[in-house]
């Protein structure tokens, strides 16, 4: 007997504030490093909108990478110290390769970087701060460029077949109650909501996507995430057959979080995922 699906519209929710681009022009520019004196780290006009952010735990069994663009999964890790980049690369990257093969059915995974976020350590430039505006990490231009950058000898052949870019996001310690991650149902995003933004590095410029507000956007979060839970988030998919090709996400302040909550500690890792024909 087929299991009845939970209606996302009936899930419990909180009201949270999300920062959207207020205008598509001028083209936003974000710096991935400390820019020259007098240059803002981020340009573009933003506006805060109060939105309903649903409890994704109540519908987790019905979420799909190819419909909503994200899932919640249980994932144990042997990493002792997520602040040690060598341990993360040696231990965590292979764990993620296995996880992503399992949840996507892909034949090959290449994890290529990660970012640790901690608002207290960010003040000393020892970690990143939570990103508090609605965005997606890659565009239809920058995702293929990542393949050429990280797998240059194989890129042109790999780009002939389906590939995707996924982020895996998890708490370093839980329960995570401070600035959780909100994720947008990809099926509710219109092409007219998307704005290309430049992402400037010291020696090159990439692209990300910002988003204009649309009241049809349906947002979710997963309260009280634990260290052995991970959000798998699709940021790009080359397959054009009606499935989700990308989503959107942002940190936000949960109004139900306790006053004595532990400051957020999280890690997000990025991977290229490949399928055979």
Tab-separated table of C-alpha atoms in Angstrom:
chain	number	residue	atom	x	y	z
A	1	UNK	CA	0.000	0.000	0.000
A	2	UNK	CA	1.407	3.386	-0.973
A	3	UNK	CA	2.233	5.657	1.954
A	4	UNK	CA	0.236	8.879	2.098
A	5	UNK	CA	2.330	11.988	1.627
A	6	UNK	CA	2.396	14.805	4.134
A	7	UNK	CA	1.140	18.109	2.792
A	8	UNK	CA	3.922	20.712	3.145
A	9	UNK	CA	1.281	23.407	3.473
A	10	UNK	CA	0.076	21.937	6.780
A	11	UNK	CA	3.503	21.670	8.432
A	12	UNK	CA	4.058	23.803	11.513
A	13	UNK	CA	6.173	26.895	10.953
A	14	UNK	CA	7.928	29.951	12.343
A	15	UNK	CA	7.880	33.464	10.932
A	16	UNK	CA	11.386	34.514	9.991
A	17	UNK	CA	13.066	37.407	8.224
A	18	UNK	CA	14.951	36.694	4.986
A	19	UNK	CA	17.006	39.201	3.019
A	20	UNK	CA	16.187	39.269	-0.692
A	21	UNK	CA	17.602	41.459	-3.411
A	22	UNK	CA	15.342	44.474	-3.797
A	23	UNK	CA	16.406	45.046	-7.402
A	24	UNK	CA	18.208	43.165	-10.165
A	25	UNK	CA	20.209	46.261	-11.151
A	26	UNK	CA	22.896	47.231	-10.758
A	27	UNK	CA	24.422	43.757	-10.923
A	28	UNK	CA	25.434	42.722	-7.391
A	29	UNK	CA	29.091	42.133	-6.574
A	30	UNK	CA	30.275	40.004	-3.637
A	31	UNK	CA	33.892	39.627	-2.541
A	32	UNK	CA	35.224	36.267	-1.344
A	33	UNK	CA	38.062	38.081	0.457
A	34	UNK	CA	38.610	41.405	2.186
A	35	UNK	CA	38.255	43.958	-0.647
A	36	UNK	CA	40.406	47.072	-1.084
A	37	UNK	CA	39.762	49.973	1.342
A	38	UNK	CA	36.543	51.790	0.544
A	39	UNK	CA	35.055	48.902	-1.450
A	40	UNK	CA	32.044	47.215	0.224
A	41	UNK	CA	32.277	43.455	0.803
A	42	UNK	CA	28.841	43.090	-0.790
A	43	UNK	CA	26.930	45.418	-3.110
A	44	UNK	CA	23.335	45.315	-4.242
A	45	UNK	CA	20.121	46.570	-2.669
A	46	UNK	CA	18.522	44.165	-0.190
A	47	UNK	CA	15.194	44.176	1.603
A	48	UNK	CA	14.014	42.029	4.527
A	49	UNK	CA	10.787	40.048	4.128
A	50	UNK	CA	8.875	38.178	6.806
A	51	UNK	CA	8.208	34.693	5.483
A	52	UNK	CA	6.714	31.466	6.752
A	53	UNK	CA	9.489	28.893	7.276
A	54	UNK	CA	8.049	25.405	7.706
A	55	UNK	CA	9.330	22.601	9.899
A	56	UNK	CA	11.006	20.313	7.381
A	57	UNK	CA	11.198	17.460	9.878
A	58	UNK	CA	7.460	16.971	9.536
A	59	UNK	CA	7.745	16.325	5.787
A	60	UNK	CA	11.317	14.963	5.621
A	61	UNK	CA	10.232	11.571	4.289
A	62	UNK	CA	8.590	13.239	1.281
A	63	UNK	CA	11.432	15.584	0.330
A	64	UNK	CA	13.365	14.863	-2.858
A	65	UNK	CA	16.525	16.201	-4.454
A	66	UNK	CA	14.726	16.163	-7.793
A	67	UNK	CA	11.566	17.949	-6.596
A	68	UNK	CA	12.386	20.318	-3.738
A	69	UNK	CA	16.164	20.242	-4.325
A	70	UNK	CA	17.165	19.232	-0.793
A	71	UNK	CA	16.825	16.429	1.743
A	72	UNK	CA	17.674	15.756	5.370
A	73	UNK	CA	19.672	12.600	6.035
A	74	UNK	CA	21.258	10.881	9.005
A	75	UNK	CA	25.035	10.704	8.559
A	76	UNK	CA	27.580	9.565	11.099
A	77	UNK	CA	31.116	10.911	10.839
A	78	UNK	CA	34.466	9.876	12.288
A	79	UNK	CA	35.802	13.449	12.241
A	80	UNK	CA	37.064	14.579	15.646
A	81	UNK	CA	37.898	18.194	14.831
A	82	UNK	CA	36.089	19.971	12.004
A	83	UNK	CA	38.363	22.970	12.514
A	84	UNK	CA	41.358	20.929	11.310
A	85	UNK	CA	41.326	21.264	7.504
A	86	UNK	CA	43.712	18.348	7.027
A	87	UNK	CA	41.498	16.000	9.031
A	88	UNK	CA	38.412	17.226	7.173
A	89	UNK	CA	40.026	16.520	3.804
A	90	UNK	CA	41.428	13.134	4.881
A	91	UNK	CA	38.399	11.813	6.780
A	92	UNK	CA	35.304	13.834	5.930
A	93	UNK	CA	35.723	14.175	2.164
A	94	UNK	CA	35.712	10.369	1.599
A	95	UNK	CA	32.682	10.075	3.905
A	96	UNK	CA	30.835	12.631	1.805
A	97	UNK	CA	31.751	10.877	-1.421
A	98	UNK	CA	30.093	7.734	-0.111
A	99	UNK	CA	27.049	9.638	1.165
A	100	UNK	CA	26.474	11.495	-2.106
A	101	UNK	CA	26.774	8.334	-4.165
A	102	UNK	CA	24.149	6.730	-1.938
A	103	UNK	CA	21.599	9.564	-2.059
A	104	UNK	CA	22.051	10.496	-5.739
A	105	UNK	CA	22.902	7.209	-7.446
A	106	UNK	CA	25.927	8.903	-9.029
A	107	UNK	CA	28.961	6.920	-10.129
A	108	UNK	CA	31.582	9.495	-9.172
A	109	UNK	CA	31.903	12.286	-6.610
A	110	UNK	CA	34.685	14.858	-6.195
A	111	UNK	CA	34.511	16.979	-3.021
A	112	UNK	CA	36.500	20.126	-3.734
A	113	UNK	CA	36.169	22.501	-0.772
A	114	UNK	CA	34.492	23.306	2.528
A	115	UNK	CA	33.758	26.279	4.776
A	116	UNK	CA	33.443	26.262	8.558
A	117	UNK	CA	31.105	28.909	9.970
A	118	UNK	CA	31.253	30.224	13.515
A	119	UNK	CA	30.138	33.817	14.265
A	120	UNK	CA	32.514	34.157	17.215
A	121	UNK	CA	35.559	32.898	15.314
A	122	UNK	CA	34.543	34.976	12.283
A	123	UNK	CA	35.349	38.105	14.280
A	124	UNK	CA	39.002	36.958	14.398
A	125	UNK	CA	38.915	35.928	10.698
A	126	UNK	CA	39.354	32.267	11.748
A	127	UNK	CA	36.055	31.052	10.273
A	128	UNK	CA	33.232	32.276	8.094
A	129	UNK	CA	30.108	34.023	9.344
A	130	UNK	CA	26.580	32.780	8.547
A	131	UNK	CA	25.348	34.120	5.193
A	132	UNK	CA	22.169	36.067	5.852
A	133	UNK	CA	20.835	36.689	2.360
A	134	UNK	CA	18.995	34.441	-0.085
A	135	UNK	CA	21.404	32.939	-2.596
A	136	UNK	CA	22.566	29.893	-4.532
A	137	UNK	CA	26.266	29.085	-4.846
A	138	UNK	CA	26.429	28.436	-8.602
A	139	UNK	CA	24.960	29.564	-11.897
A	140	UNK	CA	24.592	27.855	-15.254
A	141	UNK	CA	27.955	29.419	-16.174
A	142	UNK	CA	29.954	28.932	-12.993
A	143	UNK	CA	29.047	25.277	-12.322
A	144	UNK	CA	30.654	23.944	-15.553
A	145	UNK	CA	33.603	26.224	-14.859
A	146	UNK	CA	34.158	24.381	-11.569
A	147	UNK	CA	34.519	21.108	-13.480
A	148	UNK	CA	37.135	22.681	-15.747
A	149	UNK	CA	38.952	24.128	-12.726
A	150	UNK	CA	39.066	21.017	-10.550
A	151	UNK	CA	39.203	18.266	-13.199
A	152	UNK	CA	40.917	19.995	-16.126
A	153	UNK	CA	42.212	16.890	-17.900
A	154	UNK	CA	38.771	15.237	-17.963
A	155	UNK	CA	36.455	18.208	-18.037
A	156	UNK	CA	35.410	18.280	-21.662
A	157	UNK	CA	34.443	14.601	-21.633
A	158	UNK	CA	32.708	14.854	-18.248
A	159	UNK	CA	30.694	17.867	-19.414
A	160	UNK	CA	29.137	15.750	-22.172
A	161	UNK	CA	27.235	13.824	-19.494
A	162	UNK	CA	24.957	14.713	-16.609
A	163	UNK	CA	26.682	16.309	-13.633
A	164	UNK	CA	25.619	18.325	-10.613
A	165	UNK	CA	27.007	20.371	-7.735
A	166	UNK	CA	25.789	19.559	-4.232
A	167	UNK	CA	26.403	21.157	-0.866
A	168	UNK	CA	26.346	19.105	2.322
A	169	UNK	CA	25.564	21.230	5.395
A	170	UNK	CA	25.757	20.016	8.994
A	171	UNK	CA	26.261	21.261	12.562
A	172	UNK	CA	29.671	20.828	14.113
A	173	UNK	CA	27.824	20.400	17.389
A	174	UNK	CA	24.157	20.234	18.227
A	175	UNK	CA	21.437	20.850	18.788
A	176	UNK	CA	21.846	23.747	16.373
A	177	UNK	CA	19.458	26.531	17.426
A	178	UNK	CA	21.375	29.667	16.444
A	179	UNK	CA	20.899	31.008	12.875
A	180	UNK	CA	19.702	27.738	11.280
A	181	UNK	CA	19.663	27.233	7.527
A	182	UNK	CA	16.457	27.951	5.594
A	183	UNK	CA	16.082	26.174	2.240
A	184	UNK	CA	13.617	27.004	-0.526
A	185	UNK	CA	11.503	24.449	-2.365
A	186	UNK	CA	12.939	24.529	-5.892
A	187	UNK	CA	9.530	23.915	-7.450
A	188	UNK	CA	8.339	27.309	-6.156
A	189	UNK	CA	11.179	29.342	-7.724
A	190	UNK	CA	10.484	31.088	-11.045
A	191	UNK	CA	13.211	31.915	-13.563
A	192	UNK	CA	12.331	35.601	-13.179
A	193	UNK	CA	13.281	35.435	-9.470
A	194	UNK	CA	16.951	34.770	-10.257
A	195	UNK	CA	19.639	37.486	-10.390
A	196	UNK	CA	23.252	36.843	-11.446
A	197	UNK	CA	25.860	38.239	-9.043
A	198	UNK	CA	29.626	38.443	-9.447
A	199	UNK	CA	31.750	36.603	-6.877
A	200	UNK	CA	35.194	38.187	-6.881
A	201	UNK	CA	38.345	36.294	-5.867
A	202	UNK	CA	41.857	37.809	-5.862
A	203	UNK	CA	42.719	36.287	-9.260
A	204	UNK	CA	39.389	35.572	-10.941
A	205	UNK	CA	35.657	36.333	-10.877
A	206	UNK	CA	32.921	33.747	-10.632
A	207	UNK	CA	29.145	33.925	-10.399
A	208	UNK	CA	26.447	33.140	-7.862
A	209	UNK	CA	22.706	33.741	-7.869
A	210	UNK	CA	20.755	36.157	-5.740
A	211	UNK	CA	16.963	36.147	-5.658
A	212	UNK	CA	14.088	38.604	-5.837
A	213	UNK	CA	11.215	38.082	-3.426
A	214	UNK	CA	8.319	35.956	-4.594
A	215	UNK	CA	5.435	35.217	-2.200
A	216	UNK	CA	5.119	31.768	-3.812
A	217	UNK	CA	8.495	30.687	-2.425
A	218	UNK	CA	8.046	27.871	0.084
A	219	UNK	CA	10.720	27.751	2.784
A	220	UNK	CA	11.764	25.003	5.192
A	221	UNK	CA	14.234	24.483	8.024
A	222	UNK	CA	15.149	21.608	10.297
A	223	UNK	CA	15.017	22.645	13.981
A	224	UNK	CA	17.536	21.324	16.501
A	225	UNK	CA	19.857	19.707	13.982
A	226	UNK	CA	22.331	17.287	15.532
A	227	UNK	CA	25.926	16.529	14.576
A	228	UNK	CA	24.890	13.254	12.934
A	229	UNK	CA	22.380	14.947	10.619
A	230	UNK	CA	23.128	16.629	7.308
A	231	UNK	CA	21.210	18.677	4.766
A	232	UNK	CA	22.059	17.719	1.180
A	233	UNK	CA	21.344	20.692	-1.056
A	234	UNK	CA	21.346	20.767	-4.852
A	235	UNK	CA	22.979	23.916	-6.221
A	236	UNK	CA	23.201	22.917	-9.885
A	237	UNK	CA	22.062	20.069	-12.126
A	238	UNK	CA	22.846	19.932	-15.829
A	239	UNK	CA	19.847	17.696	-16.578
A	240	UNK	CA	17.014	19.620	-18.274
A	241	UNK	CA	14.004	17.335	-17.944
A	242	UNK	CA	11.785	19.149	-15.444
A	243	UNK	CA	13.589	18.084	-12.289
A	244	UNK	CA	14.944	20.627	-9.802
A	245	UNK	CA	18.143	22.160	-11.145
A	246	UNK	CA	18.931	24.411	-8.171
A	247	UNK	CA	17.445	25.795	-4.987
A	248	UNK	CA	18.077	28.771	-2.688
A	249	UNK	CA	19.141	29.056	0.932
A	250	UNK	CA	19.939	31.538	3.697
A	251	UNK	CA	20.704	31.667	7.389
A	252	UNK	CA	17.961	33.218	9.517
A	253	UNK	CA	17.140	33.986	13.143
A	254	UNK	CA	14.685	31.463	14.565
A	255	UNK	CA	12.336	33.444	16.863
A	256	UNK	CA	11.715	30.295	18.936
A	257	UNK	CA	15.401	29.714	19.739
A	258	UNK	CA	16.218	29.861	23.468
A	259	UNK	CA	18.063	32.883	24.816
A	260	UNK	CA	20.910	30.685	26.112
A	261	UNK	CA	21.476	28.936	22.761
A	262	UNK	CA	24.992	27.946	21.759
A	263	UNK	CA	26.435	30.093	18.928
A	264	UNK	CA	26.158	28.367	15.577
A	265	UNK	CA	28.996	26.097	14.463
A	266	UNK	CA	28.519	24.478	11.061
A	267	UNK	CA	30.402	23.141	8.074
A	268	UNK	CA	29.303	23.178	4.458
A	269	UNK	CA	31.120	21.127	1.848
A	270	UNK	CA	30.847	21.324	-1.922
A	271	UNK	CA	31.096	18.464	-4.374
A	272	UNK	CA	30.867	17.736	-8.079
A	273	UNK	CA	28.718	14.695	-8.826
A	274	UNK	CA	28.762	12.708	-12.067
A	275	UNK	CA	26.557	10.076	-13.667
A	276	UNK	CA	27.295	7.804	-16.630
A	277	UNK	CA	25.029	8.021	-19.679
